Amino acid sequence: MHDADLVHERTYVAGLYARLDELREEKRAQLAQVRRAGAVGTMQNVSERDAFAALYEDRLAQLDAVDDRLVFGRLDLDSGEARYIGRIGLSTAELQRLMVDWRAPEAGHFYQATAFDRQGVRRRRHLILQGREVKAIEDDVLDTTMLSSDESLQGEGALLAALNSKRTGRMSDIVGTIQAEQDRIIRSSMSGALVVQGGPGTGKTAVALHRAAYLLYTHRDRLKSAGVLLVGPSSSFMHYIERVLPSLGETGVVMASLGRLMPGIHAVPEQDHAVAALKGRLDMADVIANAVANRQRTPAEDRILEVDGRKLKLTVRQVRRAREKARATGKPHNEARLTFVKILLRELTEQLTEMVEATNVGNNADRAYLAEDVRSARDVRIALNLCWMPLTPEKLVSELFSKPAILEACTPQLTPGQRQLLLRPVDAPWTEADVPLLDEAAELLGELDAAAGRGLAQREHDKARDLANARQTLANMAASGADVLMTAEELVEQNQEREARLTAAERATSDRTWAFGHIVVDEAQELSPMQWRLLVRRCPLKSFTIVGDIAQTSSAAGANSWQGAMTPFFGDRWSLEELTVNYRTPSQIAEAAVRMANRAGLVVSAPKAVREGRWAPVIDRVAQDSLVEQLVAVLPEELEAVDGGLLAVIADGDLRGEAAAALRKVYGHRIGAGAGSYEQDIVVISPQEAKGLEFDGVVVLEPTTMLNHEHGKVGDLYVAMTRPTQRLRLIASGKIPAGIER
């Protein structure tokens, strides 16, 4: 590569960063000016000020997020134009284009052009940056007339450099090295559900994240207000990927693990696979509906209610008729309850009125107070609540699973043994399998009327007081000769403390009923039918990007086929794409994992590995009581092999805790969990926790248990074996699963 080319690119990139810094200062100055203006002027002025502040804040967040490796490519076109490709679009103050956003249509040639279909591209240049500095350039020459004696036709240095780089515990974007099959999927239509099937290491997650960024860029008007939801299998996985979208210029995507899809609920994984399978069944929607109907009751017999010393009768017939009318409204439980209560209060008030008038013949005094007497009577409130209690989703589901009589009444399709599995203490923590049931309950119950009763009365009182004070203030101002330019209502509004501005993503996070414009689901093979039901409810347009690998399903409630998982919710409005190239795993390790899976009876795709590694899988056979001892002994060798990279120890059951405890005695704070970090470069995790993550080196303890565990699947061992980017070691006291050794 010519030194002059490198000097030229460094100069150009320095200019791009200068423009980026200039834009940041410009937006900071504009934001400061808007904030100094304060909440003054008319309501329209204040609204416009808030809108501009939001615009400048969003743009600043974007400019700050794309600083690292701002530009990564250049296209030399037949027209003579040199087109730079980067994370965002940049132009001069005079609107001369300096760099094209990677998502723009004219940037597509960077990923799609080949020597057989040049698409007007003579040369594709990869700019390899470290921070803000160009460290190297790598050229793919597509037009052979450009070749000189010291140039090759096509290079893969940028891709291989990215694949061989050390892992840090955080996922990096692949925006500079997107391959053609990935780019085609990223830029495909947003309508319907797109399922992306891919074996380990094919870049499913990266494709899903880049597709989310692409759709937000291409369909900005539609998605900016509705938002995009990204769902992953666990909190550690979400932590692992959280920096990718901001680095691509998108900061407004809602990211949630399966346990965080119900606002206010922080669910833990469901430990019992049989319980997870039961709660994931689609007929649990009927169970929740039965539980709601069960709380709309009629008394066994007529009841006598005391109101202000008089005896009123509440009949079974009255309650049944009121219940039928309330249900006929079609409203959720808590809203329909208002109709139910209104009907019975009116009938009881009429009954009380007749009694009063019978004892006060000729007295025509106003009887309006009798309605309040009935409403506030203790007997009446107890009777109506027993018939139709206002409920929260948490209370409904908690009582369903903690009270055997209610559970039996609501689950006629379950056996006694299945009901016993579902029973639990009333204070048990919520699990990921509970979240769809809580969401179903929330849909059927509707919102509790927080503004009802004395709360509403107090707010109305405060509002009236504030308006009266405002009117008096304005009257005093007018009497003193001042010009009054606002109404009392506007004065009250301006004097109220303003809530902090919330983005669409922030509002969506706290609003269960929010309808997203698009949903991205990663590790989608793990979702139960009830979890799919929840997600489809969140996106009425059914616009989804769904990525996963059926062969890696480990959840008892997960999918056995995409057809079976998709058809009940999407009908024929879904399509399937497959990624065929393994970018992560060296060929020796990938082939061993596929052989093991095939010998164990699992049908897996075998994506072609793009590179051969330095090591075949290393296998240690030890005595059963020496597993952890051997792990401690060989770990220095593994750490030296990955040379400062990230190392994972993957173990199942109690063995995981034993391994972590032994390693902490030697390595202290370096031992972590989840995806790890710069500080914690050794993690001890289960196969389920490893799903979706990648490490430089992996040590698998007792691989046979991941096949023979009571609830295990071949997928657990397959997942564990396909996490490394460099080196795999297996330590076993029993037999080595067939196929691992050639």
XYZ file of C-alpha atoms in Angstrom:
742
model
C 0.000 0.000 0.000
C 1.388 3.404 -0.948
C 2.378 5.703 1.939
C 0.893 8.639 0.037
C -2.543 7.004 0.156
C -2.294 6.563 3.922
C -1.252 10.204 4.396
C -4.136 11.364 2.216
C -6.698 9.323 4.165
C -5.381 10.550 7.503
C -5.714 14.139 6.333
C -9.268 13.614 5.077
C -10.352 11.788 8.224
C -8.883 14.567 10.373
C -11.100 16.977 8.448
C -14.160 14.828 9.136
C -13.451 14.864 12.856
C -12.930 18.634 12.749
C -16.378 18.979 11.187
C -17.847 16.629 13.803
C -16.396 18.747 16.622
C -17.676 21.905 14.940
C -21.198 20.472 14.792
C -21.050 19.481 18.450
C -20.077 22.989 19.519
C -22.802 24.435 17.322
C -25.482 22.219 18.898
C -24.220 22.893 22.425
C -24.404 26.637 21.808
C -27.924 26.346 20.387
C -29.048 24.216 23.321
C -27.546 26.636 25.851
C -29.291 29.561 24.157
C -32.652 27.792 24.259
C -32.224 26.890 27.926
C -31.286 30.450 28.854
C -34.553 31.661 27.348
C -36.481 29.812 30.080
C -40.237 29.213 30.249
C -41.384 32.646 29.141
C -43.915 33.959 26.668
C -47.055 32.229 25.478
C -47.725 28.536 25.821
C -46.856 28.148 22.151
C -43.471 29.787 22.742
C -42.743 27.440 25.631
C -43.759 24.432 23.544
C -41.505 25.518 20.690
C -38.615 26.011 23.109
C -39.039 22.467 24.443
C -39.191 21.071 20.899
C -35.937 22.784 19.904
C -34.246 21.650 23.118
C -35.280 18.060 22.362
C -33.970 18.337 18.809
C -30.573 19.659 19.912
C -30.245 17.102 22.733
C -30.986 14.199 20.388
C -28.501 15.438 17.797
C -25.800 15.921 20.451
C -26.347 12.393 21.765
C -25.947 11.056 18.236
C -22.786 13.056 17.526
C -21.220 11.929 20.803
C -22.046 8.256 20.203
C -20.410 7.959 16.753
C -16.994 9.421 17.629
C -15.110 6.115 17.661
C -14.273 4.916 14.117
C -16.458 7.597 12.588
C -15.551 6.660 8.996
C -14.665 3.181 7.786
C -14.839 3.106 4.005
C -14.412 4.816 0.679
C -15.777 4.004 -2.770
C -13.921 5.028 -5.916
C -16.570 5.175 -8.648
C -16.416 5.005 -12.448
C -17.568 8.627 -12.462
C -14.374 9.665 -10.694
C -16.164 10.440 -7.420
C -14.595 9.322 -4.153
C -17.471 8.595 -1.757
C -16.662 8.172 1.940
C -18.927 5.898 4.018
C -19.378 6.385 7.769
C -21.638 6.029 10.765
C -23.627 9.180 9.994
C -23.900 11.615 7.110
C -21.732 14.748 7.261
C -21.759 17.891 5.130
C -19.994 21.230 5.231
C -21.785 24.380 6.324
C -22.334 25.025 2.589
C -24.029 21.571 2.301
C -21.172 19.980 0.373
C -21.298 16.257 1.216
C -18.277 14.958 3.092
C -19.463 11.488 4.117
C -22.480 9.267 3.387
C -24.450 7.498 6.133
C -23.901 3.729 5.786
C -27.681 3.222 5.673
C -28.276 5.552 2.716
C -29.108 3.847 -0.625
C -25.938 5.220 -2.254
C -23.845 3.515 0.444
C -25.257 0.093 -0.409
C -22.611 -0.457 -3.110
C -19.966 -0.586 -0.375
C -21.463 -3.893 0.798
C -22.970 -5.243 -2.408
C -20.432 -4.619 -5.175
C -18.284 -7.557 -6.330
C -15.770 -8.127 -9.114
C -18.569 -9.849 -11.094
C -21.090 -7.074 -10.436
C -19.148 -3.869 -9.815
C -22.238 -1.590 -9.663
C -20.100 1.289 -10.892
C -17.424 0.775 -8.194
C -13.780 0.620 -9.253
C -12.271 0.184 -5.797
C -13.585 -0.352 -2.270
C -11.269 0.901 0.435
C -11.554 -0.083 4.113
C -10.214 2.526 6.540
C -9.043 0.811 9.726
C -9.201 3.323 12.572
C -8.128 3.160 16.177
C -10.057 5.909 17.899
C -9.676 8.890 15.559
C -6.493 7.779 13.827
C -6.235 5.848 10.549
C -3.974 2.894 11.307
C -4.189 1.096 7.977
C -6.081 0.887 4.716
C -7.210 -2.236 2.891
C -8.287 -2.148 -0.759
C -10.625 -4.403 -2.723
C -9.879 -3.611 -6.387
C -12.937 -4.477 -8.478
C -11.799 -2.893 -11.757
C -8.725 -4.811 -12.937
C -7.509 -1.829 -14.984
C -6.626 -0.166 -11.658
C -4.248 -2.952 -10.658
C -0.563 -2.239 -10.470
C 2.177 -4.809 -10.030
C 2.163 -4.581 -6.224
C -1.619 -4.711 -5.704
C -3.899 -7.726 -5.291
C -7.368 -8.081 -6.725
C -9.225 -8.433 -3.467
C -8.302 -8.234 0.194
C -9.988 -9.444 3.376
C -7.675 -7.801 5.860
C -10.384 -5.611 7.420
C -12.720 -8.565 7.999
C -10.019 -10.854 9.399
C -8.679 -8.094 11.643
C -12.158 -7.650 13.114
C -12.649 -11.400 13.573
C -9.282 -11.874 15.285
C -9.543 -8.846 17.587
C -9.780 -9.477 21.342
C -13.212 -9.578 22.969
C -13.924 -6.945 25.641
C -17.212 -8.076 27.178
C -19.146 -5.729 24.889
C -20.327 -6.452 21.386
C -18.875 -4.283 18.608
C -20.720 -3.271 15.482
C -19.783 -4.749 12.100
C -20.756 -1.687 10.100
C -17.376 -1.584 8.328
C -17.331 -5.280 7.427
C -20.951 -6.188 6.625
C -20.953 -8.987 4.049
C -23.242 -9.197 1.023
C -25.665 -11.819 2.404
C -25.956 -9.840 5.642
C -26.499 -6.546 3.823
C -29.332 -8.000 1.734
C -31.176 -9.002 4.908
C -30.446 -5.714 6.681
C -31.966 -3.693 3.818
C -35.008 -5.903 3.170
C -38.611 -4.684 3.482
C -40.016 -3.749 6.886
C -43.481 -5.244 6.313
C -44.401 -8.540 7.941
C -42.116 -10.722 10.021
C -38.627 -11.530 8.756
C -37.106 -14.627 10.376
C -33.324 -14.911 10.120
C -32.112 -18.448 10.829
C -28.399 -18.862 11.367
C -26.020 -21.224 13.086
C -23.510 -20.067 15.700
C -21.166 -17.305 14.620
C -23.111 -16.264 11.521
C -23.725 -12.757 12.837
C -27.456 -13.038 13.561
C -27.367 -10.540 16.405
C -25.199 -8.110 14.455
C -27.573 -8.321 11.487
C -30.581 -7.708 13.752
C -28.987 -4.629 15.354
C -27.825 -3.144 12.061
C -31.261 -3.807 10.570
C -32.858 -1.891 13.446
C -30.537 1.059 12.746
C -31.243 0.834 9.003
C -35.026 0.793 9.467
C -34.896 3.760 11.847
C -32.952 5.693 9.210
C -35.076 4.637 6.219
C -38.486 4.885 7.924
C -37.692 7.755 10.284
C -41.100 9.445 10.032
C -42.976 6.280 10.954
C -40.641 4.864 13.592
C -39.446 7.985 15.406
C -42.730 8.438 17.252
C -43.732 4.762 17.542
C -40.241 3.496 18.325
C -38.448 0.170 17.984
C -38.340 -2.511 20.691
C -35.340 -4.835 20.917
C -35.888 -7.997 22.986
C -33.093 -10.317 24.144
C -32.901 -13.463 26.265
C -31.281 -12.048 29.417
C -30.053 -8.924 31.182
C -26.404 -9.928 30.648
C -27.062 -10.267 26.920
C -28.672 -6.814 26.799
C -25.650 -5.425 28.647
C -23.405 -7.118 26.085
C -25.078 -5.447 23.074
C -26.112 -2.105 24.582
C -23.398 -0.010 22.881
C -23.952 -1.209 19.327
C -26.961 0.880 18.304
C -25.622 4.170 19.738
C -22.392 3.573 17.821
C -24.514 3.321 14.672
C -26.146 6.675 15.333
C -29.322 5.433 17.066
C -29.963 6.273 20.719
C -33.739 5.900 21.006
C -34.356 2.140 20.806
C -36.105 0.481 23.765
C -34.058 -2.540 24.880
C -35.558 -5.127 27.214
C -34.881 -8.693 28.282
C -37.772 -11.144 28.554
C -38.031 -10.462 32.284
C -38.465 -6.693 31.804
C -41.380 -6.590 29.351
C -43.930 -5.677 32.038
C -43.322 -2.179 33.480
C -42.459 -2.327 37.170
C -41.696 -6.067 37.133
C -38.113 -7.346 37.368
C -38.536 -11.056 36.820
C -35.984 -13.782 37.488
C -35.436 -16.854 35.281
C -37.868 -19.725 35.788
C -35.816 -22.536 37.339
C -38.319 -25.370 36.907
C -38.462 -26.387 33.243
C -41.804 -28.167 33.692
C -43.361 -25.012 35.168
C -41.908 -22.892 32.343
C -43.423 -25.264 29.780
C -46.850 -25.104 31.450
C -46.923 -21.328 31.783
C -45.723 -20.911 28.208
C -48.670 -22.814 26.698
C -51.100 -20.745 24.681
C -54.105 -22.030 26.638
C -52.799 -20.122 29.671
C -54.580 -17.150 28.079
C -57.839 -19.010 28.775
C -56.710 -19.653 32.359
C -56.169 -15.924 32.942
C -59.557 -15.143 31.363
C -61.139 -17.715 33.697
C -59.387 -16.104 36.663
C -60.853 -12.699 35.761
C -64.361 -14.141 35.310
C -63.945 -15.943 38.633
C -63.666 -12.572 40.376
C -67.045 -11.418 38.971
C -69.269 -13.340 41.360
C -72.875 -13.600 42.458
C -73.656 -14.288 46.148
C -75.035 -17.677 47.131
C -78.146 -16.011 48.601
C -79.768 -12.619 49.090
C -77.947 -10.309 51.512
C -79.249 -7.774 54.021
C -77.235 -4.537 54.084
C -77.503 -1.893 56.796
C -77.497 1.731 55.608
C -78.000 4.492 58.167
C -79.945 2.144 60.468
C -82.213 0.794 57.714
C -82.123 -2.732 56.250
C -81.770 -3.014 52.452
C -81.900 -6.261 50.472
C -79.344 -7.059 47.771
C -80.754 -9.986 45.784
C -78.929 -12.616 43.777
C -81.071 -11.663 40.778
C -80.031 -7.984 41.032
C -76.329 -8.897 41.136
C -76.611 -11.331 38.239
C -78.446 -8.796 36.075
C -75.905 -6.049 36.876
C -73.046 -8.421 36.089
C -74.545 -9.305 32.693
C -74.986 -5.656 31.791
C -71.436 -4.803 32.879
C -69.963 -7.670 30.874
C -72.026 -6.662 27.852
C -70.133 -3.352 27.682
C -67.092 -5.305 26.458
C -64.849 -3.202 28.673
C -61.982 -4.592 30.770
C -62.791 -5.834 34.269
C -61.920 -2.671 36.217
C -63.732 -0.373 33.786
C -66.795 -2.629 33.532
C -66.935 -2.654 37.336
C -67.987 1.000 37.250
C -71.113 -0.019 35.307
C -71.763 -2.894 37.716
C -71.449 -0.661 40.794
C -73.470 2.170 39.263
C -76.423 -0.133 38.535
C -76.544 -1.651 42.023
C -76.022 1.667 43.819
C -78.931 3.126 41.891
C -81.205 0.197 42.770
C -80.211 0.276 46.449
C -80.693 4.056 46.551
C -84.205 3.660 45.089
C -84.944 1.063 47.759
C -83.726 3.386 50.534
C -85.645 6.334 49.088
C -88.894 4.341 49.157
C -88.288 3.471 52.826
C -87.598 7.087 53.793
C -90.625 8.433 51.940
C -92.868 5.769 53.477
C -91.979 7.038 56.952
C -92.030 10.740 56.003
C -95.320 11.084 54.123
C -95.874 14.629 52.893
C -92.253 15.644 53.422
C -90.906 16.725 50.019
C -87.350 17.468 51.165
C -84.500 16.806 48.726
C -83.386 13.157 48.982
C -80.117 13.514 47.001
C -78.072 12.836 50.140
C -79.408 9.255 50.217
C -77.216 8.231 47.250
C -74.130 9.268 49.197
C -75.378 7.392 52.269
C -75.672 4.208 50.194
C -72.309 4.646 48.455
C -70.405 5.217 51.696
C -72.137 2.524 53.779
C -69.689 -0.120 54.962
C -72.018 -3.064 54.271
C -72.607 -1.876 50.709
C -68.918 -1.402 49.955
C -68.067 -4.870 51.311
C -70.899 -6.561 49.404
C -70.058 -4.946 46.066
C -66.340 -5.641 46.424
C -67.018 -9.289 47.206
C -69.030 -9.512 44.011
C -66.676 -7.516 41.769
C -63.358 -6.470 43.293
C -61.068 -4.016 41.489
C -57.823 -5.863 40.766
C -54.238 -5.378 39.694
C -52.560 -7.974 37.435
C -50.136 -8.823 40.219
C -52.932 -9.553 42.709
C -54.919 -11.642 40.233
C -52.015 -13.872 39.150
C -50.554 -14.132 42.650
C -53.849 -15.371 44.100
C -54.395 -17.689 41.125
C -51.143 -19.557 41.841
C -51.274 -19.410 45.652
C -54.894 -20.475 46.318
C -55.652 -24.087 45.313
C -59.426 -23.549 45.106
C -59.094 -20.654 42.651
C -56.486 -22.514 40.571
C -58.688 -25.601 40.326
C -61.716 -23.530 39.296
C -59.750 -21.757 36.539
C -57.815 -24.710 35.065
C -60.258 -27.457 34.052
C -57.834 -28.560 31.304
C -54.970 -29.309 33.725
C -54.342 -32.469 35.735
C -53.966 -32.349 39.539
C -50.236 -32.914 39.110
C -49.929 -29.940 36.745
C -51.848 -27.729 39.173
C -49.500 -28.781 41.936
C -46.558 -27.630 39.805
C -48.125 -24.183 39.426
C -48.862 -23.643 43.126
C -46.388 -21.392 44.947
C -46.210 -19.046 47.980
C -48.015 -15.735 47.623
C -44.757 -13.817 48.082
C -42.713 -15.834 45.554
C -40.692 -13.685 43.109
C -42.022 -13.151 39.621
C -40.334 -15.239 36.935
C -39.869 -14.681 33.197
C -42.627 -17.240 32.574
C -45.016 -15.097 34.675
C -44.505 -11.921 32.635
C -46.798 -12.898 29.709
C -49.461 -13.972 32.209
C -49.259 -10.617 33.991
C -49.500 -8.871 30.635
C -52.542 -10.956 29.689
C -54.134 -10.093 33.030
C -53.405 -6.389 32.533
C -55.093 -6.528 29.134
C -58.235 -8.130 30.568
C -58.366 -6.062 33.765
C -57.640 -2.618 32.365
C -56.281 0.200 34.482
C -57.320 0.791 38.044
C -59.010 4.197 38.201
C -56.361 6.011 40.234
C -58.289 9.249 39.844
C -61.421 7.922 41.499
C -62.848 8.958 44.851
C -61.132 11.323 47.216
C -57.980 11.567 45.046
C -59.988 13.164 42.242
C -61.855 15.382 44.672
C -58.589 16.636 46.139
C -57.145 17.392 42.697
C -60.297 19.229 41.662
C -60.132 21.225 44.871
C -56.470 22.136 44.276
C -57.178 23.101 40.680
C -60.051 25.358 41.692
C -57.908 26.986 44.381
C -55.017 27.631 41.966
C -57.361 29.105 39.360
C -58.967 31.378 41.959
C -55.542 32.601 43.084
C -54.488 33.174 39.474
C -57.628 35.175 38.704
C -57.059 37.311 41.791
C -53.426 37.910 40.811
C -54.388 38.965 37.276
C -57.160 41.195 38.643
C -54.666 42.929 40.947
C -52.280 43.426 38.022
C -55.040 44.920 35.876
C -56.122 47.227 38.724
C -52.564 48.562 38.965
C -52.578 49.463 35.274
C -50.490 46.541 33.964
C -51.290 44.914 30.632
C -52.545 41.368 31.253
C -51.523 39.163 28.300
C -52.474 35.699 29.537
C -55.438 33.868 30.996
C -55.659 32.452 34.503
C -55.370 28.931 33.062
C -52.105 29.836 31.279
C -50.704 31.359 34.459
C -51.476 28.182 36.436
C -49.815 26.058 33.736
C -46.645 28.152 33.734
C -46.386 28.077 37.528
C -46.609 24.295 37.670
C -43.361 22.379 37.898
C -42.631 20.929 34.460
C -41.805 17.271 34.122
C -38.494 16.408 32.540
C -38.798 15.873 28.801
C -39.260 12.214 27.964
C -38.252 10.673 24.664
C -40.547 8.257 22.853
C -38.303 5.425 24.052
C -38.575 6.562 27.672
C -42.357 6.892 27.451
C -42.637 3.474 25.824
C -40.570 1.852 28.580
C -43.095 2.810 31.241
C -46.256 2.284 29.155
C -47.441 -1.307 28.815
C -49.949 -0.378 26.110
C -47.378 1.333 23.868
C -47.656 0.199 20.221
C -44.200 -0.094 18.663
C -43.547 0.408 14.979
C -41.115 -2.515 14.793
C -39.834 -5.227 17.129
C -36.502 -7.054 16.937
C -36.286 -10.388 18.766
C -32.947 -12.117 19.363
C -32.544 -15.773 20.404
C -36.168 -16.051 19.324
C -36.182 -19.851 19.371
C -36.400 -19.655 23.193
C -39.743 -17.814 23.289
C -42.884 -19.580 24.470
C -46.229 -19.128 22.693
C -47.396 -16.851 25.522
C -44.292 -14.673 25.114
C -45.007 -14.374 21.392
C -48.591 -13.412 22.235
C -47.272 -10.590 24.428
C -44.902 -9.278 21.736
C -47.475 -9.366 18.944
C -49.763 -7.316 21.182
C -46.972 -4.717 21.449
C -46.797 -4.330 17.652
C -50.266 -4.375 16.027
C -48.728 -3.972 12.547
C -46.781 -7.222 13.086
C -43.556 -5.732 11.745
C -40.789 -7.931 13.212
C -37.180 -8.931 12.715
C -36.720 -12.338 14.350
C -33.312 -13.999 14.634
C -32.314 -17.317 16.127
C -31.233 -20.895 15.623
C -33.714 -23.719 16.143
C -30.833 -26.099 16.888
C -29.922 -24.032 19.971
C -33.354 -24.181 21.632
C -32.913 -25.051 25.302
C -36.118 -23.692 26.844
C -38.770 -26.311 27.568
C -41.342 -23.882 26.153
C -39.238 -22.898 23.127
C -39.757 -23.605 19.437
C -39.106 -26.867 17.595
C -39.594 -25.236 14.192
C -40.073 -21.733 12.814
C -43.260 -22.866 11.091
C -44.774 -23.966 14.388
C -43.660 -20.810 16.209
C -44.662 -18.245 13.568
C -47.867 -19.471 11.933
C -50.209 -19.098 14.968
C -49.334 -15.383 15.223
C -48.325 -14.252 11.727
C -50.223 -16.606 9.427
C -48.497 -16.377 6.047
C -47.088 -12.871 6.715
C -43.594 -14.085 7.512
C -40.562 -15.055 5.467
C -37.396 -17.003 6.242
C -33.808 -16.077 5.403
C -30.696 -18.077 6.344
C -27.152 -16.957 7.090
C -24.651 -19.493 5.801
C -21.195 -18.254 6.826
C -19.654 -18.706 10.288
C -17.518 -15.656 11.061
C -16.870 -16.406 14.737
C -15.741 -19.985 15.201
C -12.540 -21.491 13.753
C -13.251 -24.400 11.405
C -11.730 -27.090 13.685
C -14.043 -26.143 16.563
C -17.122 -25.556 14.388
C -16.767 -28.953 12.715
C -16.372 -30.733 16.077
C -19.561 -29.092 17.388
C -21.527 -30.104 14.296
C -20.249 -33.697 14.460
C -21.227 -33.912 18.141
C -24.717 -32.566 17.473
C -25.297 -34.898 14.531
C -24.134 -37.957 16.478
C -26.518 -36.988 19.306
C -29.448 -36.808 16.901
C -29.713 -33.047 16.479
C -30.107 -31.671 12.987
C -28.067 -28.481 12.747
C -27.077 -26.179 9.947
C -23.347 -26.245 9.262
C -22.363 -22.733 8.167
C -18.983 -22.562 6.466
C -16.248 -21.158 8.702
C -14.245 -18.384 7.031
C -10.987 -19.195 8.803
C -8.973 -21.994 10.293
C -7.839 -21.563 13.865
C -4.532 -22.356 15.537
C -5.924 -25.125 17.764
C -8.224 -28.092 17.515
C -10.398 -28.662 20.609
C -8.247 -29.684 23.598
C -9.652 -32.552 25.707
C -8.657 -33.430 29.308
C -9.837 -36.666 30.949
C -9.706 -36.626 34.763
C -11.200 -38.341 37.795
C -14.608 -37.072 38.881
C -13.251 -35.398 42.020
C -10.480 -33.669 40.038
C -12.530 -31.556 37.601
C -12.157 -28.251 39.414
C -8.560 -29.032 40.381
C -7.732 -29.604 36.712
C -9.505 -26.376 35.753
C -7.343 -24.356 38.145
C -4.227 -26.126 36.869
C -4.822 -25.495 33.141
C -6.269 -21.992 33.329
C -2.869 -20.237 33.107
C -2.274 -22.067 29.808
C -5.684 -20.921 28.501
C -5.091 -17.323 29.567
C -1.722 -17.326 27.824
C -3.310 -18.734 24.657
C -5.926 -15.980 24.417
C -3.257 -13.385 25.248
C -5.284 -10.835 27.168
C -8.627 -11.813 25.659
C -11.830 -12.889 27.387
C -12.081 -16.437 28.779
C -15.299 -18.261 29.720
C -15.690 -21.324 31.920
C -19.028 -22.947 31.069
C -20.454 -25.420 33.579
C -23.887 -26.715 34.549
C -25.586 -27.108 37.947
C -23.568 -27.116 41.176
C -20.321 -27.502 39.260
C -20.565 -23.873 38.137
C -20.555 -22.599 41.735
C -17.661 -24.877 42.707
C -15.613 -23.654 39.748
C -16.283 -19.992 40.498
C -15.345 -20.389 44.165
C -12.080 -22.165 43.347
C -11.055 -19.623 40.721
C -11.834 -16.632 42.950
C -9.270 -17.929 45.462
C -6.617 -17.615 42.757
C -7.809 -14.742 40.536
C -9.949 -12.662 42.895
C -11.848 -9.783 41.271
C -10.943 -10.981 37.761
C -13.681 -13.614 38.038
C -17.024 -12.366 36.726
C -20.309 -13.494 35.199
C -22.353 -12.645 32.130
C -20.383 -11.145 29.237
C -17.427 -10.045 31.374
C -15.479 -6.810 30.944
C -11.994 -5.351 30.797
C -11.694 -5.779 34.570
C -13.315 -9.238 34.743
C -11.638 -11.217 31.995
C -12.620 -14.678 33.316
C -16.337 -15.486 33.528
C -18.042 -18.577 34.949
C -21.482 -19.121 33.418
C -24.058 -21.739 32.461
C -24.784 -22.737 28.839
C -28.052 -20.802 29.029
C -26.259 -17.637 30.152
C -23.678 -18.074 27.374
C -26.335 -17.948 24.679
C -25.705 -15.094 22.248
C -22.288 -14.253 23.742
C -18.779 -14.908 22.447
C -15.357 -15.263 24.047
C -11.754 -15.610 22.901
C -11.412 -18.895 24.772
C -13.863 -21.337 26.368
C -13.380 -24.148 28.896
C -16.320 -26.574 29.142
C -16.610 -28.612 32.338
C -18.180 -32.080 32.197
C -19.702 -31.837 28.693
C -21.686 -35.067 29.085
C -23.906 -33.486 31.776
C -25.073 -30.959 29.200
C -26.418 -33.897 27.184
C -27.724 -36.091 30.005
C -29.035 -33.498 32.481
C -32.674 -34.092 33.404
C -33.839 -31.026 31.485
C -30.814 -30.602 29.229
C -30.780 -30.714 25.451
C -28.082 -31.323 22.914
C -28.396 -27.605 22.247
C -26.769 -26.768 25.611
C -23.483 -28.445 24.723
C -23.726 -27.198 21.141
C -24.102 -23.633 22.458
C -21.169 -24.019 24.852
C -18.843 -25.426 22.185
C -19.605 -22.668 19.663
C -18.869 -19.637 21.864
C -15.066 -19.320 21.287
C -13.412 -17.219 18.609
C -9.975 -18.820 19.156
C -9.687 -21.803 21.503
C -11.870 -24.528 23.093
C -10.967 -26.893 25.933
C -13.167 -29.629 27.414
C -12.503 -31.197 30.844
C -14.423 -34.422 31.493
C -14.538 -37.161 34.088
C -16.966 -39.282 32.089
C -17.166 -40.177 28.436
C -16.563 -37.530 25.825
C -19.747 -37.134 23.754
C -19.421 -38.919 20.442
C -18.287 -36.886 17.465
C -16.150 -34.299 19.269
C -13.016 -36.305 18.547
C -12.613 -36.928 14.859
